[in-house]
Amino acid sequence: MRRIGWAIALAAAGLTPAAAQSPAGAPKHNASAAATTATPPAGTAQNPGKPDAPTAPTVVPGTVGHMLPTAGVGEPGDGRMGIQDQVTPIGREAVAFHNNWLLTLCAIISVIVLALLLFAMVRFRRSAHPVPSRNSHNTLIEVVWTLLPVLVLVAIAIPSIRLLRHQYSPPPAAVTVKVTGHQWYWSYELPDYGVSFDSYMLKEAKDPTRQANQRARTDADGPPLLAVDERLVLPQGKVVKFIITADDVIHSFAVPAFWIKQDANPGQLHETWAKVDRPGVYFGQCSELCGARHGFMPIAVEVTSPAQFAAWVAQKGGHMPGATQTAAAAEPAAADTSTNAMASAPATAGTAITPTPAPNNANVANRATQAK
């Protein structure tokens, strides 16, 4: 037995890392390396391909893009059971189908099965029937237990198909958002508004991987692991179409309060939609096991008034589609007016009209200069 104990001790010593075997007072040659890894190089806390900002951005809580979240709305962790409050028509229809129909059917079936079990236990107990019945089948019972499940499935299928039809037959969209999943952050693009940006999780103030010039999460941003530095802002009461994809592995874009959970597959485009009726901040997460930092890929959507949405678009350097079309139509109209004015102006005798020279363009060859 002693030999077996020594063999186990030697095997454990051989499997123990060398760092753990060194004495407590021995000098540690990797102290500088540990200090280096405690403070990551620039860019690694967010996107390694982008340099860090010179200073942490200043954020004013309550402004557009930084609305204060409401406790218990659009976020988990309020301690209650059930589904989050839905703020879209599809979400409310799905919750009504779940609570009012599915749960009711489940309760009815459970009561019937329990009653049959109790009846069988009492009616066919051993003391009441010492000699068991020899019946092998009963036509009425066989018909009933075949038809009842069919009727239950039909009762579930009709509202399910109606819900799927509403979910996958969206009305015309007012806003289109392209969502791209990366390891491990989200990118958003509003092509009609000229806005595109990346969204990263905000880290805690004591997180050693957070850069000094990157702001830490506060309660005004949202719960831990759900707050982001750049929220997706959407207008209230408008139909929004999401085009969802990924560039590396499979992700899943999920916002529970919108009743949205759509996979993001590389090389594929998937569509879903939402029409949010209530302003607020709504949180979600990637719901696909996409890698080591899967749990650090939150989603934050801020729904605000159309006027605030237009202000956010301007803040991001974008433009409203209507304003762009108006400006583009005004330029040809102004050009036609100036041309007609020149054509209709009477020419004075003995004077020549000198055309205004075109501005020089360094990318276009000047023929007059080449001729000389």
PDB file of C-alpha atoms in Angstrom, residues 126-226:
ATOM      1  CA  ARG A 126     -56.261  -5.152  -6.651  1.00  0.00           C
ATOM      2  CA  SER A 127     -58.673  -5.289  -3.726  1.00  0.00           C
ATOM      3  CA  ALA A 128     -61.655  -4.422  -5.933  1.00  0.00           C
ATOM      4  CA  HIS A 129     -60.623  -6.777  -8.762  1.00  0.00           C
ATOM      5  CA  PRO A 130     -58.659  -9.709  -7.467  1.00  0.00           C
ATOM      6  CA  VAL A 131     -59.147 -11.392 -10.866  1.00  0.00           C
ATOM      7  CA  PRO A 132     -57.923  -9.067 -13.635  1.00  0.00           C
ATOM      8  CA  SER A 133     -59.880  -8.456 -16.814  1.00  0.00           C
ATOM      9  CA  ARG A 134     -58.906 -10.359 -19.962  1.00  0.00           C
ATOM     10  CA  ASN A 135     -60.008  -7.695 -22.476  1.00  0.00           C
ATOM     11  CA  SER A 136     -57.393  -7.095 -25.188  1.00  0.00           C
ATOM     12  CA  HIS A 137     -58.873  -4.038 -26.884  1.00  0.00           C
ATOM     13  CA  ASN A 138     -61.773  -1.607 -26.922  1.00  0.00           C
ATOM     14  CA  THR A 139     -62.852   0.007 -30.178  1.00  0.00           C
ATOM     15  CA  LEU A 140     -64.309   3.153 -28.607  1.00  0.00           C
ATOM     16  CA  ILE A 141     -61.195   3.840 -26.527  1.00  0.00           C
ATOM     17  CA  GLU A 142     -58.908   3.281 -29.516  1.00  0.00           C
ATOM     18  CA  VAL A 143     -60.916   5.750 -31.623  1.00  0.00           C
ATOM     19  CA  VAL A 144     -60.888   8.333 -28.852  1.00  0.00           C
ATOM     20  CA  TRP A 145     -57.148   8.170 -28.149  1.00  0.00           C
ATOM     21  CA  THR A 146     -56.471   8.488 -31.892  1.00  0.00           C
ATOM     22  CA  LEU A 147     -58.800  11.418 -32.597  1.00  0.00           C
ATOM     23  CA  LEU A 148     -58.069  13.485 -29.513  1.00  0.00           C
ATOM     24  CA  PRO A 149     -54.333  14.032 -30.288  1.00  0.00           C
ATOM     25  CA  VAL A 150     -55.246  14.917 -33.875  1.00  0.00           C
ATOM     26  CA  LEU A 151     -57.740  17.518 -32.692  1.00  0.00           C
ATOM     27  CA  VAL A 152     -55.176  18.941 -30.257  1.00  0.00           C
ATOM     28  CA  LEU A 153     -52.589  19.288 -33.048  1.00  0.00           C
ATOM     29  CA  VAL A 154     -55.135  20.997 -35.305  1.00  0.00           C
ATOM     30  CA  ALA A 155     -56.051  23.398 -32.497  1.00  0.00           C
ATOM     31  CA  ILE A 156     -52.370  24.298 -32.141  1.00  0.00           C
ATOM     32  CA  ALA A 157     -51.605  24.407 -35.880  1.00  0.00           C
ATOM     33  CA  ILE A 158     -54.235  26.970 -36.898  1.00  0.00           C
ATOM     34  CA  PRO A 159     -53.031  29.874 -34.688  1.00  0.00           C
ATOM     35  CA  SER A 160     -49.396  28.813 -35.234  1.00  0.00           C
ATOM     36  CA  ILE A 161     -49.701  29.102 -39.011  1.00  0.00           C
ATOM     37  CA  ARG A 162     -51.472  32.450 -38.631  1.00  0.00           C
ATOM     38  CA  LEU A 163     -48.630  33.737 -36.442  1.00  0.00           C
ATOM     39  CA  LEU A 164     -45.991  32.500 -38.905  1.00  0.00           C
ATOM     40  CA  ARG A 165     -47.819  34.174 -41.781  1.00  0.00           C
ATOM     41  CA  HIS A 166     -47.835  37.504 -39.954  1.00  0.00           C
ATOM     42  CA  GLN A 167     -44.206  37.099 -38.940  1.00  0.00           C
ATOM     43  CA  TYR A 168     -42.890  36.290 -42.422  1.00  0.00           C
ATOM     44  CA  SER A 169     -45.176  38.603 -44.421  1.00  0.00           C
ATOM     45  CA  PRO A 170     -43.991  42.006 -43.215  1.00  0.00           C
ATOM     46  CA  PRO A 171     -45.503  45.312 -44.344  1.00  0.00           C
ATOM     47  CA  PRO A 172     -43.384  47.737 -46.402  1.00  0.00           C
ATOM     48  CA  ALA A 173     -40.380  48.833 -44.385  1.00  0.00           C
ATOM     49  CA  ALA A 174     -39.613  52.468 -43.581  1.00  0.00           C
ATOM     50  CA  VAL A 175     -36.110  51.738 -42.268  1.00  0.00           C
ATOM     51  CA  THR A 176     -33.693  49.017 -43.342  1.00  0.00           C
ATOM     52  CA  VAL A 177     -30.889  47.909 -41.014  1.00  0.00           C
ATOM     53  CA  LYS A 178     -28.119  45.523 -42.018  1.00  0.00           C
ATOM     54  CA  VAL A 179     -26.783  43.597 -39.023  1.00  0.00           C
ATOM     55  CA  THR A 180     -23.448  41.762 -39.242  1.00  0.00           C
ATOM     56  CA  GLY A 181     -22.136  39.515 -36.500  1.00  0.00           C
ATOM     57  CA  HIS A 182     -18.393  39.340 -35.809  1.00  0.00           C
ATOM     58  CA  GLN A 183     -16.258  37.621 -33.207  1.00  0.00           C
ATOM     59  CA  TRP A 184     -17.270  39.222 -30.906  1.00  0.00           C
ATOM     60  CA  TYR A 185     -19.233  42.380 -31.665  1.00  0.00           C
ATOM     61  CA  TRP A 186     -21.999  43.635 -33.939  1.00  0.00           C
ATOM     62  CA  SER A 187     -21.891  45.999 -36.897  1.00  0.00           C
ATOM     63  CA  TYR A 188     -24.920  48.025 -37.984  1.00  0.00           C
ATOM     64  CA  GLU A 189     -25.523  49.787 -41.273  1.00  0.00           C
ATOM     65  CA  LEU A 190     -28.448  51.951 -42.357  1.00  0.00           C
ATOM     66  CA  PRO A 191     -27.788  52.190 -46.122  1.00  0.00           C
ATOM     67  CA  ASP A 192     -30.630  54.637 -46.831  1.00  0.00           C
ATOM     68  CA  TYR A 193     -29.250  57.057 -44.235  1.00  0.00           C
ATOM     69  CA  GLY A 194     -25.501  56.718 -44.804  1.00  0.00           C
ATOM     70  CA  VAL A 195     -24.865  55.497 -41.246  1.00  0.00           C
ATOM     71  CA  SER A 196     -22.652  52.567 -40.251  1.00  0.00           C
ATOM     72  CA  PHE A 197     -20.870  51.766 -36.979  1.00  0.00           C
ATOM     73  CA  ASP A 198     -19.639  48.977 -34.712  1.00  0.00           C
ATOM     74  CA  SER A 199     -21.103  48.177 -31.308  1.00  0.00           C
ATOM     75  CA  TYR A 200     -19.002  46.740 -28.464  1.00  0.00           C
ATOM     76  CA  MET A 201     -19.796  45.723 -24.921  1.00  0.00           C
ATOM     77  CA  LEU A 202     -18.936  48.304 -22.266  1.00  0.00           C
ATOM     78  CA  LYS A 203     -16.560  46.884 -19.672  1.00  0.00           C
ATOM     79  CA  GLU A 204     -16.573  47.470 -15.958  1.00  0.00           C
ATOM     80  CA  ALA A 205     -14.366  50.108 -14.351  1.00  0.00           C
ATOM     81  CA  LYS A 206     -12.283  47.441 -12.594  1.00  0.00           C
ATOM     82  CA  ASP A 207     -11.851  45.261 -15.691  1.00  0.00           C
ATOM     83  CA  PRO A 208      -8.077  44.943 -16.315  1.00  0.00           C
ATOM     84  CA  THR A 209      -8.622  44.577 -20.075  1.00  0.00           C
ATOM     85  CA  ARG A 210     -10.355  47.953 -20.372  1.00  0.00           C
ATOM     86  CA  GLN A 211      -8.203  50.667 -21.904  1.00  0.00           C
ATOM     87  CA  ALA A 212      -7.775  53.884 -19.926  1.00  0.00           C
ATOM     88  CA  ASN A 213      -9.215  55.909 -22.806  1.00  0.00           C
ATOM     89  CA  GLN A 214     -12.326  53.726 -23.089  1.00  0.00           C
ATOM     90  CA  ARG A 215     -15.224  54.668 -20.859  1.00  0.00           C
ATOM     91  CA  ALA A 216     -16.517  52.187 -18.325  1.00  0.00           C
ATOM     92  CA  ARG A 217     -20.096  51.034 -17.963  1.00  0.00           C
ATOM     93  CA  THR A 218     -22.432  52.939 -15.668  1.00  0.00           C
ATOM     94  CA  ASP A 219     -26.000  52.264 -14.585  1.00  0.00           C
ATOM     95  CA  ALA A 220     -27.118  54.866 -17.121  1.00  0.00           C
ATOM     96  CA  ASP A 221     -25.826  52.586 -19.903  1.00  0.00           C
ATOM     97  CA  GLY A 222     -27.646  49.456 -18.777  1.00  0.00           C
ATOM     98  CA  PRO A 223     -27.038  46.227 -16.866  1.00  0.00           C
ATOM     99  CA  PRO A 224     -23.608  44.556 -16.774  1.00  0.00           C
ATOM    100  CA  LEU A 225     -22.744  42.453 -19.841  1.00  0.00           C
ATOM    101  CA  LEU A 226     -25.619  44.104 -21.759  1.00  0.00           C
TER     102      LEU A 226
END
